[in-house]
Amino acid sequence: MNKALLNRTVWLSSARGAVLPIATLLLMMLMVVPVHATLLDIGFITNIMISLAVLMVALNVAKPLDFSSFPTVLLFATLLRLALNVASTRVVLVSGHEGPDAAGHVIEAFGSFLIGGDYAVGIFVFAILMIINLVVITKGAGRVSEVSARFTLDAMPGKQMAIDADLNAGLLTPDEAKSRRAEVATEADFYGSMDGASKFVKGDAIAGVLILVVNIVGGLILGTLSHGMTIADAASTYVLLAIGDALVAQVPALLLSIAAASIVTRVNSSFDLSGQIASQIGSSRAWTPVAGILFFLGILPGMPHLIVLPAAALAGFAAWRLRKAEAARAVIVDEPIAAASPSVIGWDEVSDDAALGLELGYGLIGLVDERKGAPLMARITGIRRQLSRELGFVIPLVRVRDNMSLAPNCYRITVAGVIVGEDEISPDDLLALDSGDLIDRIQGRAVKDPTFGLDAVWISPDKRAEAVVAGYTVVDPATVVATHLNQIVQTAAAELFGMDETQKLLDALKESAPQLVANLTPQPLTLASVAALCRALLAEGVPLKDFRRTAEAMADAAREESDPVQLVEAVRQRIGALIVQTIVPVKMPLPVVTLDAGLESLLNQAIRTGRDAVHPIEPGLAQRIVQAIGEIAGPLLNQGRRFAVVTSPVARRALSRLLAPHLPDVPVLSFLEIPDGKSVEVVAVVGNENNQPMLASEVAA
C-alpha cells in the first residue's frame, strides 16, 4: 500500500515537472503549424483565463516576493499570446474571405459584439486600449520596475550589514540570519527580473500594433489580388477580423499589465492589496469631508441632484459606519487584556526565559512610554552596548514589563529569573547624591542610593540648580534605574555567559585564527570546559575583550593542567598583563596590598590541609582578614584609587572567594600574574601577630 502510494507520488512529481517543457514545445508548434479555428478558440479562452488568474494572485499577495515566480509566468503568458497571434494571423489571411467566423467564434464575437461589427469603431477602441496599455500602464510599471531594481540592488549591502549587526547583537539566531540573507538575495533577483519582464509587457503591446497593421495590409492585398474582392469588401472582412484578433489579444495583455503594475508598486504589508487599501483609506476623517463637499455640490443650481445627493448620502453613511467601527476598536484596545479562555493556560504564563528582566510598578510606566521618549529604554540600550564592549560578549536583551504586584513606584531587576535588585524611586523627582563634600544641605526625602548605597535625597525638579550649587550630584529617575542595572549586569556577567555565547566567540575567532580554535576545542577542551573557564574569569572581573589571547592561554594551560581549578589559575597567570591593565593604566604603578610572611605561611598551610574545602580558612581568622583589608580598602576606594590584594598562587583563589562577598571591587592577584616589567606600589601590608591581622605600621610599632 505504502509502496504504491510512493510510486504514485513519484509519478505525479515527474509528470508535474514535465508539464512546463511540454507546454513550451506546444507553443513553438503553435507558431509554425497550422491549427483549426476551434483550437484557436480554446487557446484564446485559455489565455484570458490564465491572465485573470495571474491578476487575482497579484492582487491578493501580501508582498511582492509572495509571487516570486511572476516574471517567469509573465514571460510564458506573453509567449502564449504571441503564439496565438501568429496562428490567428495565418487563419485570418488564409481563410478570412470565407466569412467572419473563419478565424473562430471568439474573434467573431470580439469583432461583432464588442465593436458592433463596425471596423472603424474597432480601430478607435483598439487605439484607446493601446494608449492605456502602452502609454500609461506599461510605461509606468516599467519605470517603477527600473527604479525598484536599482534601489534594491543599491540597498543590498546595507541590508546584509544590518543582518550581520543583528546577528552579532544576538537579536537573530544563525538560522534566522541565513533566512533573512536568502530573502534579501531573492528580493534583489526578483526586482531585477521584474525590470526585464516589464520590457516583455511593453514589447508585447508594440507587437500587437504591428500585428494589426500586418493583418490589415495583408488582408487587403490577399482579398483584392487572390480572391477577387473589392477594396471595400476586403476592408470590411479583413479589417473586422484583424480588429477582433487584436482585441482578443489585447484584453489579456491589459490584464497582465495591470498585474505587473500592481506587483511592482506594492509595499510590504500583512494585508493583501484590497485589505491594505481599505485599512489606509477607511477612515471617517477622510469620508466626512467628502460627504460634505458632495452635499454642497448637490444643492448648487444646475447640478444633477438625483446623482450627486445620493452619492453624498452614501459617503456620509460610510463615514458614520467607519466612525462606529473606530470607536469599537478603541474600546477593545482600552479594555484590559484577558485570556481567550479562562481554562486555558499558556506556557508564557509559567516560564520566563529572559536572561535579564526589569519589572516596573505601574507608576513607572512613563519611563518606557514611547510617547514620552522612553528615556529608560535609550539608557538600557546604551548600557548594553558599553558593557558588551567592556566585557567582550553581547549582553542579552533586557525584558522590560510591568508588574501589578509591585508598589506603584517600585522596580525589580532579575537575572535568570532570580531577583537580584529592587528599590523605589520617584518618577517625577530628581535624586540628589551626597558627594561627600557638601557646602550646604538640601531638604528632601532622605534615601540610600540603590547602586552604591550613598546618602541621597529626592528633590523636586525646581531645586536642581540649588542642589548642584550645594555640591550634590543630581540624576533623573531613569539614570538611577539604569545605573543600578549597569552595576548588576557587571556583577552577574558570569551568569549571563553560557555555551551559546562561547560558541559565538569561537565562531568569530575562527575567521581570523582558525588553527587556534582547532587546537583549543573540541580537544583538549570541550565547549563546556571553555565556557566554564570564561565564566570563572568573568566572575572575578576579567573581561573577554582580547579573546584571542585568552584562547591562546587556555590552549597552552590545557596541555599542562587538567584540574579545572588549577586550569583557571594557569590561564590567569598567562593573561596577567590583561588583568592588571583593567586595574590601572599601563604607565602607572600597580597599588597592592600584601600579606605578612607569617600570615601568608599560615594561609598556605590551612589551604593545603583543607584542599577540598570550599572555605579552608578558619572562620575567626577569615573574619579578621576581611576586617583588616576592609579598613585599608575604605579610604582608598573613597579616593577613587583602585588597588589589588597580592598573595601566593596557592592562597589566591581561597582569598578571592573570601573577599568577594564583602569587597567585590577589590581584585585578588597572585605574584605570578603581575608582569615582570610592571612597577608596583605597596600601599599596605596585612601582618600576623598573635594571629591578629593588622597593618604593617601596627606590626612595626
XYZ file of C-alpha atoms in Angstrom:
701
model
C 0.000 0.000 0.000
C 2.718 2.452 1.055
C 4.896 1.425 -1.888
C 2.049 2.046 -4.339
C 1.390 5.444 -2.773
C 5.085 6.281 -3.010
C 5.223 5.246 -6.656
C 2.142 7.339 -7.395
C 3.695 10.362 -5.655
C 6.918 9.970 -7.656
C 4.940 9.645 -10.892
C 2.875 12.752 -10.132
C 6.034 14.709 -9.313
C 7.656 13.633 -12.566
C 4.514 14.456 -14.550
C 4.279 17.875 -12.924
C 7.896 18.571 -13.825
C 7.249 17.618 -17.472
C 4.267 19.964 -17.911
C 6.277 23.138 -18.492
C 8.717 21.701 -21.084
C 5.809 20.106 -22.998
C 3.796 23.332 -22.892
C 6.804 25.270 -24.243
C 7.149 22.840 -27.166
C 3.412 23.159 -27.903
C 3.783 26.956 -28.013
C 6.579 26.639 -30.553
C 4.455 24.245 -32.636
C 1.545 26.692 -32.448
C 3.718 29.298 -34.160
C 4.702 27.128 -37.113
C 1.963 24.502 -37.543
C -1.497 25.466 -38.964
C -4.283 24.929 -36.430
C -8.051 24.673 -36.710
C -10.260 27.621 -35.694
C -11.700 25.562 -32.825
C -8.247 25.149 -31.301
C -7.805 28.901 -31.652
C -10.987 29.468 -29.657
C -9.727 27.157 -26.918
C -6.356 28.913 -26.917
C -7.885 32.406 -26.654
C -10.173 31.404 -23.770
C -7.223 29.703 -22.009
C -5.180 32.875 -22.470
C -7.911 35.022 -20.894
C -8.327 32.516 -18.044
C -4.583 32.499 -17.261
C -4.422 36.306 -17.375
C -7.349 36.606 -14.962
C -5.781 34.061 -12.593
C -2.443 35.908 -12.624
C -4.212 39.214 -11.917
C -6.136 37.740 -8.985
C -2.959 36.273 -7.472
C -1.148 39.613 -7.902
C -3.954 41.470 -6.140
C -4.087 39.057 -3.192
C -0.406 38.690 -2.249
C 0.766 40.464 0.914
C 4.194 41.319 -0.515
C 5.789 41.075 -3.969
C 8.055 38.157 -3.001
C 4.969 36.040 -2.306
C 4.608 35.871 -6.102
C 8.313 35.495 -6.873
C 7.577 33.411 -9.998
C 5.650 36.311 -11.563
C 8.421 37.371 -14.034
C 8.605 33.831 -15.447
C 4.811 33.480 -15.515
C 4.644 36.802 -17.364
C 7.154 35.552 -19.939
C 5.232 32.364 -20.722
C 1.872 34.167 -20.778
C 3.339 36.614 -23.295
C 4.697 33.738 -25.401
C 1.263 32.083 -25.381
C -0.402 35.267 -26.559
C 2.167 35.834 -29.319
C 1.855 32.227 -30.461
C -1.917 32.659 -30.692
C -1.386 35.895 -32.639
C 0.792 34.091 -35.169
C -1.691 31.212 -35.510
C -4.700 33.551 -35.802
C -2.911 35.728 -38.374
C -2.356 32.648 -40.510
C -6.006 31.674 -40.261
C -7.253 35.233 -40.928
C -5.106 35.667 -44.027
C -5.758 32.178 -45.400
C -9.474 31.768 -44.656
C -10.705 35.273 -43.946
C -12.561 35.543 -47.256
C -14.873 32.718 -46.167
C -16.715 34.886 -43.631
C -16.487 36.469 -40.176
C -16.399 33.069 -38.426
C -13.449 31.779 -40.464
C -10.966 32.519 -37.621
C -13.125 31.110 -34.856
C -16.089 32.204 -32.807
C -14.036 34.141 -30.218
C -12.582 36.519 -32.813
C -16.010 36.806 -34.436
C -17.591 37.688 -31.072
C -14.994 40.349 -30.313
C -15.336 41.728 -33.836
C -19.134 41.852 -33.934
C -20.416 42.098 -30.366
C -17.820 44.292 -28.660
C -17.416 46.793 -31.521
C -20.827 46.353 -33.171
C -19.421 44.979 -36.423
C -18.058 48.407 -37.422
C -14.348 48.125 -38.116
C -13.892 51.916 -37.849
C -15.199 51.797 -34.274
C -12.950 48.806 -33.647
C -9.882 50.715 -34.770
C -10.662 53.551 -32.355
C -11.410 51.163 -29.474
C -8.176 49.284 -30.126
C -6.252 52.556 -30.305
C -7.623 53.649 -26.935
C -6.742 50.294 -25.367
C -3.243 50.577 -26.802
C -2.826 54.088 -25.413
C -3.957 52.925 -21.957
C -1.751 49.838 -22.019
C 1.360 51.184 -23.735
C 1.489 54.837 -22.698
C 0.038 54.664 -19.189
C 0.198 51.250 -17.513
C 3.176 49.625 -19.235
C 5.322 52.757 -19.232
C 4.597 53.475 -15.571
C 5.161 49.891 -14.476
C 8.410 49.756 -16.441
C 9.690 52.902 -14.768
C 8.745 51.658 -11.297
C 10.427 48.306 -12.018
C 13.601 50.045 -13.150
C 13.786 52.289 -10.095
C 12.866 49.466 -7.698
C 15.566 47.215 -9.152
C 18.195 49.944 -8.862
C 17.261 50.913 -5.314
C 17.010 47.280 -4.200
C 20.473 46.478 -5.547
C 21.933 49.649 -4.005
C 20.389 48.816 -0.617
C 21.511 45.181 -0.651
C 24.933 45.719 1.065
C 23.294 47.820 3.787
C 20.657 45.165 4.425
C 23.341 42.466 4.644
C 25.307 44.574 7.140
C 22.152 45.164 9.187
C 21.533 41.403 9.330
C 25.134 40.803 10.440
C 24.790 43.508 13.112
C 21.554 41.959 14.438
C 23.223 38.536 14.445
C 26.235 39.848 16.374
C 23.921 41.655 18.794
C 22.048 38.438 19.498
C 18.795 39.694 18.014
C 18.798 36.918 15.392
C 19.700 33.259 15.503
C 22.065 31.914 12.804
C 19.130 30.199 11.071
C 17.079 33.412 11.108
C 20.034 35.368 9.749
C 20.515 32.812 6.983
C 16.827 33.051 6.084
C 16.990 36.868 6.078
C 20.046 36.835 3.790
C 18.282 34.480 1.405
C 15.245 36.772 1.410
C 17.412 39.808 0.601
C 19.069 37.943 -2.286
C 15.686 36.743 -3.561
C 14.318 40.282 -3.380
C 17.213 41.601 -5.474
C 16.760 38.799 -8.023
C 13.005 39.409 -8.154
C 13.196 43.142 -8.837
C 15.988 42.591 -11.352
C 13.794 40.050 -13.140
C 10.788 42.380 -12.975
C 12.834 45.106 -14.633
C 13.398 42.775 -17.565
C 9.880 41.335 -17.508
C 8.380 44.827 -17.857
C 10.145 45.031 -21.208
C 8.215 41.915 -22.286
C 4.943 43.691 -21.498
C 5.974 46.799 -23.420
C 7.252 44.752 -26.364
C 4.037 42.734 -26.411
C 1.962 45.922 -26.674
C 4.086 47.180 -29.560
C 3.865 43.773 -31.238
C 0.056 43.986 -31.029
C 0.093 47.204 -33.080
C 2.458 45.759 -35.669
C 0.447 42.521 -35.975
C -2.742 44.554 -36.503
C -1.086 46.534 -39.298
C 0.229 43.325 -40.906
C -3.224 41.715 -40.755
C -4.946 44.743 -42.301
C -2.392 45.274 -45.074
C -2.053 41.552 -45.786
C -5.822 41.079 -45.796
C -6.386 43.937 -48.260
C -3.698 42.621 -50.608
C -4.828 38.990 -50.472
C -8.523 39.870 -50.662
C -8.153 42.015 -53.781
C -5.459 40.072 -55.608
C -6.056 36.428 -54.605
C -9.795 36.306 -54.012
C -11.095 38.958 -56.434
C -12.747 41.063 -53.723
C -13.283 44.768 -53.997
C -11.309 47.025 -51.696
C -14.477 47.860 -49.724
C -15.393 44.190 -49.260
C -11.807 43.269 -48.375
C -11.633 46.090 -45.859
C -14.981 45.146 -44.314
C -13.943 41.495 -43.985
C -10.253 41.522 -43.129
C -10.147 44.699 -41.078
C -13.021 43.419 -38.934
C -11.218 40.102 -38.393
C -7.892 41.872 -37.691
C -9.519 44.171 -35.130
C -11.268 41.221 -33.447
C -7.972 39.312 -33.357
C -6.158 42.333 -31.889
C -8.807 42.898 -29.221
C -8.757 39.217 -28.229
C -5.021 39.554 -27.639
C -5.075 42.990 -26.018
C -7.645 42.212 -23.301
C -5.426 39.576 -21.592
C -2.389 41.761 -22.316
C -4.080 44.604 -20.443
C -4.873 42.262 -17.542
C -1.217 41.181 -17.281
C -0.051 44.796 -17.486
C -2.316 45.666 -14.548
C -0.963 42.648 -12.638
C 2.637 43.715 -13.328
C 1.910 47.282 -12.252
C 0.208 46.150 -9.023
C 3.141 43.874 -8.157
C 5.909 46.444 -8.668
C 4.002 49.225 -6.885
C 3.236 47.097 -3.805
C 4.668 47.895 -0.374
C 5.199 45.014 2.061
C 2.198 44.621 4.336
C 0.416 41.995 6.397
C -2.716 42.602 4.250
C -3.456 41.796 0.633
C -3.871 44.763 -1.723
C -7.572 45.291 -1.052
C -7.063 44.963 2.702
C -4.091 47.320 2.619
C -6.036 49.982 0.698
C -9.114 49.556 2.909
C -7.057 49.845 6.102
C -5.490 53.092 4.920
C -8.364 54.953 3.297
C -11.097 53.505 5.516
C -11.064 56.480 7.892
C -14.093 58.512 8.953
C -11.952 61.649 8.897
C -11.463 61.151 5.158
C -15.086 60.378 4.234
C -16.788 63.036 6.374
C -15.428 65.973 4.303
C -16.185 64.029 1.104
C -19.839 63.769 2.136
C -19.942 67.475 2.999
C -18.410 68.600 -0.299
C -20.700 66.356 -2.366
C -23.732 67.666 -0.466
C -22.671 71.257 -1.184
C -22.263 70.424 -4.891
C -25.624 68.660 -4.922
C -27.559 71.728 -3.754
C -25.980 74.045 -6.319
C -28.357 75.093 -9.132
C -27.871 73.203 -12.368
C -26.168 70.179 -10.823
C -27.655 66.683 -11.323
C -29.225 66.490 -7.869
C -30.541 62.932 -8.265
C -26.976 61.684 -8.782
C -24.848 63.926 -6.542
C -27.075 63.932 -3.442
C -27.353 60.106 -3.250
C -23.548 59.969 -3.604
C -23.244 62.443 -0.703
C -25.613 60.297 1.371
C -23.578 57.181 0.567
C -20.333 58.917 1.598
C -21.981 60.129 4.806
C -23.236 56.630 5.598
C -19.709 55.261 5.027
C -18.235 57.908 7.371
C -20.815 57.047 10.063
C -20.113 53.299 9.867
C -16.346 53.867 9.911
C -16.662 56.118 12.972
C -18.617 53.409 14.812
C -16.007 50.791 13.887
C -13.181 53.048 15.110
C -14.993 53.618 18.415
C -15.468 49.861 18.863
C -11.765 49.219 18.204
C -10.806 51.913 20.713
C -12.943 50.239 23.381
C -11.299 46.887 22.699
C -7.810 48.401 22.942
C -8.612 50.222 26.189
C -10.040 47.123 27.858
C -7.616 45.146 29.987
C -6.039 42.182 28.269
C -7.852 38.976 29.155
C -7.217 35.398 28.276
C -9.162 33.959 25.370
C -10.471 31.271 27.693
C -10.255 31.192 31.496
C -9.445 27.500 31.383
C -6.501 27.886 29.004
C -3.046 28.494 30.496
C -0.189 29.408 28.166
C 3.443 28.424 28.634
C 4.413 32.100 28.697
C 2.447 32.398 31.962
C 4.565 29.823 33.778
C 8.015 30.261 32.232
C 10.326 33.167 31.554
C 13.454 32.530 29.520
C 14.737 36.117 29.671
C 18.306 36.280 30.988
C 17.792 39.857 32.163
C 14.489 41.273 33.358
C 13.296 44.638 34.594
C 9.862 44.786 36.215
C 8.209 48.148 36.828
C 5.327 49.226 39.004
C 2.524 50.975 37.158
C 3.738 54.366 38.405
C 6.981 53.937 36.412
C 5.408 53.043 33.060
C 6.127 56.597 31.849
C 9.865 55.787 31.862
C 9.341 53.355 28.968
C 6.455 55.148 27.237
C 7.313 55.865 23.582
C 5.107 58.956 23.635
C 7.360 60.437 26.341
C 10.580 59.492 24.587
C 11.129 56.251 26.593
C 14.198 57.653 28.438
C 14.873 54.408 30.297
C 14.907 52.276 27.128
C 17.515 54.530 25.499
C 19.755 54.268 28.575
C 19.377 50.483 28.733
C 20.456 50.219 25.100
C 23.482 52.398 25.824
C 24.391 50.285 28.864
C 24.190 47.052 26.863
C 26.357 48.486 24.103
C 29.008 49.810 26.519
C 29.150 46.679 28.674
C 29.316 44.461 25.593
C 32.458 46.338 24.533
C 33.979 46.165 28.008
C 33.202 42.512 28.783
C 33.844 41.120 25.312
C 30.480 39.455 24.624
C 26.996 40.646 23.708
C 24.876 41.391 26.754
C 21.434 39.806 26.211
C 18.308 41.868 25.766
C 16.603 43.221 28.872
C 12.932 42.242 29.026
C 11.072 45.231 30.448
C 7.494 44.717 31.576
C 5.028 45.984 34.140
C 4.232 44.069 37.317
C 0.965 44.939 39.017
C 2.057 43.151 42.209
C 4.798 45.735 42.794
C 4.188 49.022 44.576
C 3.495 51.824 42.064
C 6.994 53.366 42.182
C 8.996 50.177 42.734
C 11.170 48.323 40.239
C 12.800 44.913 40.312
C 15.809 43.535 38.420
C 16.113 39.809 37.758
C 18.940 37.689 36.362
C 17.877 34.287 35.014
C 14.623 34.606 36.963
C 16.352 35.395 40.291
C 15.639 38.757 41.921
C 18.999 40.481 42.405
C 17.928 44.064 42.994
C 14.886 46.173 43.737
C 14.155 49.641 45.040
C 11.678 52.506 44.969
C 12.100 55.765 43.063
C 10.086 58.932 42.497
C 9.367 59.206 38.745
C 8.560 62.934 38.906
C 11.522 63.950 41.113
C 15.308 64.004 40.913
C 17.796 62.125 43.098
C 20.494 64.300 44.709
C 23.520 62.180 45.745
C 25.749 63.192 48.633
C 29.198 63.511 47.048
C 30.880 63.723 50.468
C 31.939 67.338 50.027
C 28.734 69.299 50.533
C 28.593 73.048 51.030
C 25.041 73.019 52.289
C 22.258 70.554 52.977
C 19.076 70.485 50.928
C 15.658 69.399 52.117
C 14.066 66.316 50.583
C 13.074 62.704 51.184
C 16.204 61.003 52.506
C 17.077 57.616 50.956
C 20.043 55.439 50.089
C 21.289 55.278 46.528
C 20.346 51.764 45.261
C 23.611 51.287 43.380
C 26.382 52.459 45.724
C 24.492 52.890 48.995
C 25.316 56.607 49.206
C 23.205 59.031 51.182
C 20.752 60.811 48.875
C 17.552 62.832 48.862
C 14.689 63.000 46.391
C 14.032 66.610 45.390
C 11.594 68.356 43.062
C 12.958 69.393 39.635
C 12.829 73.090 40.536
C 15.518 72.518 43.204
C 18.044 71.077 40.761
C 20.177 74.219 40.490
C 20.159 74.675 44.264
C 21.305 71.081 44.791
C 24.139 71.374 42.268
C 25.401 74.563 43.954
C 25.256 72.779 47.324
C 27.592 70.069 45.990
C 25.124 67.281 45.241
C 25.272 65.077 42.149
C 21.784 65.235 40.644
C 20.412 62.445 38.411
C 16.982 61.699 36.946
C 14.937 58.549 37.794
C 15.779 56.770 34.524
C 19.506 57.192 35.260
C 19.024 55.783 38.769
C 17.443 52.598 37.426
C 19.920 52.345 34.536
C 22.937 52.756 36.845
C 21.587 50.088 39.191
C 21.070 47.768 36.217
C 24.595 48.540 34.977
C 26.135 47.531 38.306
C 24.094 44.322 38.488
C 24.995 43.309 34.935
C 28.700 43.818 35.688
C 28.398 41.736 38.848
C 26.354 38.989 37.141
C 28.388 38.846 33.919
C 29.359 35.224 34.562
C 25.705 34.197 34.903
C 24.842 35.843 31.585
C 27.580 33.964 29.740
C 26.843 30.455 28.517
C 27.753 27.947 25.850
C 25.871 29.824 23.140
C 27.958 32.941 23.812
C 31.076 30.774 23.910
C 30.255 29.309 20.510
C 29.740 32.800 19.053
C 33.118 33.932 20.383
C 34.771 30.853 18.891
C 32.999 31.356 15.555
C 34.189 34.970 15.417
C 37.745 33.942 16.352
C 37.727 31.168 13.750
C 37.599 33.747 10.951
C 40.943 35.289 11.986
C 42.640 32.374 13.789
C 41.192 29.063 12.562
C 44.165 26.969 13.734
C 43.945 28.392 17.253
C 40.297 27.373 17.528
C 41.064 23.946 16.052
C 43.765 23.376 18.714
C 41.514 24.586 21.526
C 38.216 22.753 21.019
C 36.883 20.080 20.933
C 40.328 18.893 22.070
C 41.916 19.448 24.539
C 38.909 21.411 25.868
C 35.242 20.774 25.198
C 32.858 23.637 24.549
C 31.514 23.269 28.091
C 35.060 23.493 29.516
C 35.814 26.653 27.544
C 32.520 28.171 28.736
C 33.351 27.274 32.348
C 36.791 28.908 32.060
C 35.249 32.067 30.602
C 32.653 32.199 33.378
C 35.355 31.783 36.026
C 37.287 34.716 34.552
C 34.190 36.904 34.304
C 33.210 36.069 37.885
C 36.487 37.670 39.059
C 36.140 40.719 36.837
C 38.394 39.595 33.997
C 36.867 40.684 30.655
C 36.975 38.657 27.441
C 37.745 41.613 25.153
C 41.025 40.125 23.916
C 39.588 36.670 23.430
C 42.351 35.614 21.071
C 44.990 35.999 23.774
C 42.691 34.375 26.317
C 42.098 31.433 23.969
C 45.855 31.025 23.451
C 46.309 30.956 27.223
C 43.581 28.315 27.522
C 45.176 26.151 24.844
C 48.627 26.400 26.481
C 47.335 25.767 30.005
C 45.192 22.794 28.907
C 48.328 20.948 27.770
C 49.740 21.132 31.306
C 46.715 21.112 33.609
C 43.558 19.010 33.693
C 42.134 20.017 37.077
C 39.507 22.737 36.443
C 40.600 24.852 39.446
C 44.281 24.766 38.563
C 43.415 25.337 34.929
C 41.774 28.662 35.792
C 44.834 29.711 37.810
C 47.155 28.729 34.962
C 45.122 30.774 32.469
C 45.136 33.787 34.808
C 48.924 33.632 35.097
C 49.266 33.683 31.296
C 46.973 36.693 30.862
C 48.251 38.603 33.877
C 49.010 41.685 31.785
C 45.359 41.816 30.616
C 44.148 41.560 34.206
C 46.490 44.252 35.513
C 45.562 46.744 32.812
C 41.923 46.560 33.931
C 43.057 47.872 37.330
C 45.484 50.682 36.431
C 46.738 52.309 33.208
C 49.912 50.971 31.613
C 52.218 53.796 32.746
C 51.032 53.869 36.366
C 52.424 51.594 39.088
C 50.072 48.960 40.443
C 48.954 49.744 44.026
C 48.998 46.500 46.019
C 48.147 45.271 49.493
C 50.272 42.282 50.509
C 50.232 39.817 53.379
C 52.895 39.474 56.006
C 55.124 36.415 55.550
C 53.779 34.779 58.687
C 50.167 35.272 57.663
C 50.984 34.084 54.148
C 52.542 30.901 55.516
C 49.575 30.316 57.805
C 47.124 30.672 54.901
C 49.137 28.340 52.665
C 49.234 25.703 55.391
C 45.477 25.986 56.002
C 44.704 25.676 52.306
C 46.963 22.638 51.830
C 45.351 20.972 54.832
C 41.785 21.650 53.657
C 42.429 21.407 49.941
C 38.940 20.084 49.162
C 37.114 22.503 51.464
C 35.054 25.320 49.971
C 36.363 27.767 52.592
C 39.600 26.315 54.012
C 40.484 29.385 56.154
C 39.491 29.180 59.834
C 36.364 31.385 60.360
C 37.855 33.600 63.075
C 40.999 34.248 61.086
C 38.955 34.833 57.938
C 36.837 37.447 59.707
C 39.910 39.317 60.951
C 41.482 39.269 57.464
C 38.310 40.685 55.910
C 38.121 43.363 58.609
C 41.768 44.395 58.177
C 41.601 44.600 54.390
C 38.264 46.413 54.627
C 39.856 49.084 56.819
C 42.534 49.530 54.164
C 40.148 49.482 51.224
C 37.679 52.059 52.572
C 39.890 55.176 52.371
C 41.466 54.099 49.084
C 38.147 53.444 47.345
C 36.702 56.712 48.665
C 39.620 58.487 46.991
C 38.840 56.696 43.739
C 42.072 54.664 43.862
C 41.980 51.088 42.648
C 44.348 48.513 44.116
C 44.845 44.762 44.236
C 45.491 42.306 47.043
C 48.537 40.238 46.083
C 49.232 36.849 47.599
C 50.801 33.493 46.715
C 49.370 31.353 43.884
C 48.326 28.757 46.471
C 46.227 31.179 48.510
C 44.916 33.397 45.717
C 41.701 31.539 44.926
C 40.702 30.984 48.565
C 41.410 34.613 49.484
C 39.470 35.834 46.439
C 36.404 33.784 47.404
C 36.719 35.095 50.967
C 36.804 38.785 49.974
C 34.316 38.696 47.072
C 31.086 38.995 49.143
C 32.497 41.830 51.264
C 34.801 43.714 48.872
C 33.608 42.896 45.331
C 35.593 45.791 43.831
C 38.946 44.573 45.216
C 40.695 42.092 42.856
C 42.987 39.414 44.277
C 46.098 38.554 42.247
C 48.897 36.086 42.659
C 52.559 37.083 42.382
C 52.796 35.195 39.095
C 50.031 37.259 37.477
C 51.953 40.540 37.695
C 54.101 41.090 34.564
C 57.855 41.268 35.168
C 58.160 44.812 33.882
C 55.243 46.221 35.852
C 56.155 48.612 38.669
C 54.418 48.004 41.988
C 53.496 50.375 44.832
C 52.910 48.644 48.160
C 50.253 50.712 49.928
C 49.791 48.425 52.952
C 50.816 45.090 54.429
C 48.430 42.952 56.435
C 50.505 41.304 59.230
C 50.035 38.438 61.654
C 50.999 38.942 65.246
C 49.375 36.547 67.704
C 47.036 35.519 64.854
C 45.757 39.118 64.678
C 45.876 40.546 61.112
C 46.926 44.214 61.188
C 48.619 46.878 59.118
C 52.369 46.822 58.678
C 52.615 50.045 60.639
C 50.991 48.311 63.584
C 53.462 45.409 63.343
C 56.403 47.814 63.338
C 55.035 49.637 66.346
